[in-house]
Amino acid sequence: MGKQQKNNKNQKEASVKKLTSEEKREQERLIKKELKKEKLSAVFEKAVSSRLIILPIAVLCFGIMCGVCYLNEDEIFSSSFTVQGIFHCLYVGDLSIGISSRLLIGSILSLFTDTLTAEIINTFAKAFLFISFALQSLVTAAVIRKGLSEKNIFILLLSVIFVVCPVTVCAYTLYFGVLDLYNYVIFITSMMIIVKGKSTHQPLVPLISAVGILIHYSFFFAFFPALFVAELYRTVSCSRDKFKVEAVSLGVNSALSTGLFFYLTLFAKNFLFMDSSQMLEYVHSKADGSVMIFDEYLLYYIYDNFLGTVMPDASSSLSALINKNNELRKPDATVQYLLFTALLFIIFWAVNAVLIKREKGKKKLPFIAACVMPLAIIPELILSSDTWRWVAGTVFSLFLVLFGFYIMNVPSLKKLFSDMKKLRPPVRYVITAVLVIYIVLCFVFEHRIYT
């Protein structure tokens, strides 16, 4: 009996030892797993903290943008993807004709060649298309890097939307070769200078804005308001020693852009150096047979155009608005305008409304201006039939304003994102799900919008 009890005791001790050994192994496994996790987290944080990470992210964004545009225009990388003949007129006119909007790009091209060909026009336009993609990719990469370091899911999802949404990336492939393409490059460059905040570079902003308006006056409606908002924030939030420089830059940019816009739209015709017959003869002498020059269109946009209306003067704009082939009547308009723009406008207005409530005094002004900014599109919607172009430009500028605020570390925006992390899980999941569904729909409807 005593021997059996002793055996039972030994078995229990062995069982306890075995259990303890298994627990130790499990504990060691968990510790190793935690250490591995911490090591990976440290590597991730180190990578995100390095500016070098921006380059691979930018390359990825660039590839996605090209892929998205491939869905829109499957020949974008082929030689058959060319500037439409009707837009060739925008490249043959130069400042020899007079100081007027739409003549600057032709002047730049004339510096490189005496005889313009369709191939030169196509190469030039494609180069700027990919330059624009590259600049957008760099901006998005900077935002993503910051979003990753702060674990900000909301801004990361918005960044993805920015690179796949048809009202941002693909907007100017629909009318490939139209002058808006060059203004996207001008606008991104100006925003990067403002966000960077170096006082030595600030004087460049008015000059670059003037170049944008010279390229096409629509810069004043689509992009200048966004530059004004970003500069206004810099001015009201800077230290006293920098206030004078920022205020002067804001004032000069506003005055120069406004003055140049009104000059180019109301009085430029008084300063043309050639009459219509001389201009046509000059333009035809500059181009070879591959360039399509529509004389009526060329005369229209230099001699007869008033703010892009289809009629030659302001008094006819109302009838033009009523009778024009309005893009909003197209069957795809519900998807095109309501689905892909309404949600974005709601997000941007909601964010700025919260920022207005959280700021005090003069610091409210930039966010009030940001709420009003999209209304600048109204004159273009009324006076022009190219509705899609103006909507796309406005949405694009809204993205860059929000990204600019984020990179500039606007305190109230930082607090807003911090509060969003504290929302109850169901609310966070709903917001995330809505944005993810939006991204999926971008791919589903991408090619349909443009057909």
C-alpha angles and dihedrals in degrees: 000000000000090000092054092050089051091052091049090050092051091049091051092049091049090049091051091048091049092049091048090050092051091048090051092051090049090048091049090049091052091048091051090048091051092047091050090049092049091047092051090046091051091049090048093049091047091050093047092047090056117087089217089076088071091072099059091042090051091050090051091049090048090053092049092050091051090048092050090050089049087061088052099042113012093194096055092118096043131087089247091068097091142154110275113254093240089063094054087089088067090064103044100056117082140175091276085081092054143287102295141131117274094030101091098080091052089051091054092050091049089061090066103038140023094204117046119214133187089245092057091049092050093047092048093049094046091049091055092044090060092040087057091049090050093051092046089049092052092050092047092046091054090051093046092049091053091044092052093050090051094038089234105167094179096058091042091056091047088052090054090049089051093058097043105032116111092221092062118030101026097038096102098039088070089066096026111193097023112134094250087081092070092045090057088059091046092048096049091048092051093048091050090054093049094046091047086058100205109156091211090062098043095087087063092066097072090046093050091046089053089052089052093053091047089053091052129341091226086081086079092060102034105036113010093072089058091050089049091053093049093046091046090055091049090050099049095042102043126101121264095257091057097039096089094053093046093046093049091049091050093047095046093046092049095045095043095046094046093045094047092047094054092043093051095045101039110023109020092097088066090062102049112128096208135047118234097268092048091048094052092048091049094048095049090051090057098056136059127227094276091067114086111217117187103198095199093052092046092050090046099056096041104034109018106028122114113183093322097299119150088234126067099241142035095250090065095049095094093055089044089054093050096045103036123109093259114205090217089073093064116109093239092054093096091061094033099053109014100040101038101035109027095065092047093049090049092051094048094045092046092050093048092045089056091047091051090055093049098048127075134216119336092356088075091065100081092051093046087051090048090055092049094041098087090058088072087079092068097086090052093048090051099042102037136054094211093090095157093058095054095044090051093049092050094048090047091053091048090056092051093048091053092045089047092054089048095050091044088057096236101198096219091050091049089051090048092055090046090053091049089060088057094055116116112273095248091056092047091048092051092050091047092047092051092052093045091050088050090054091050091049089052089064095040095053100028098104095036095061092061098046 
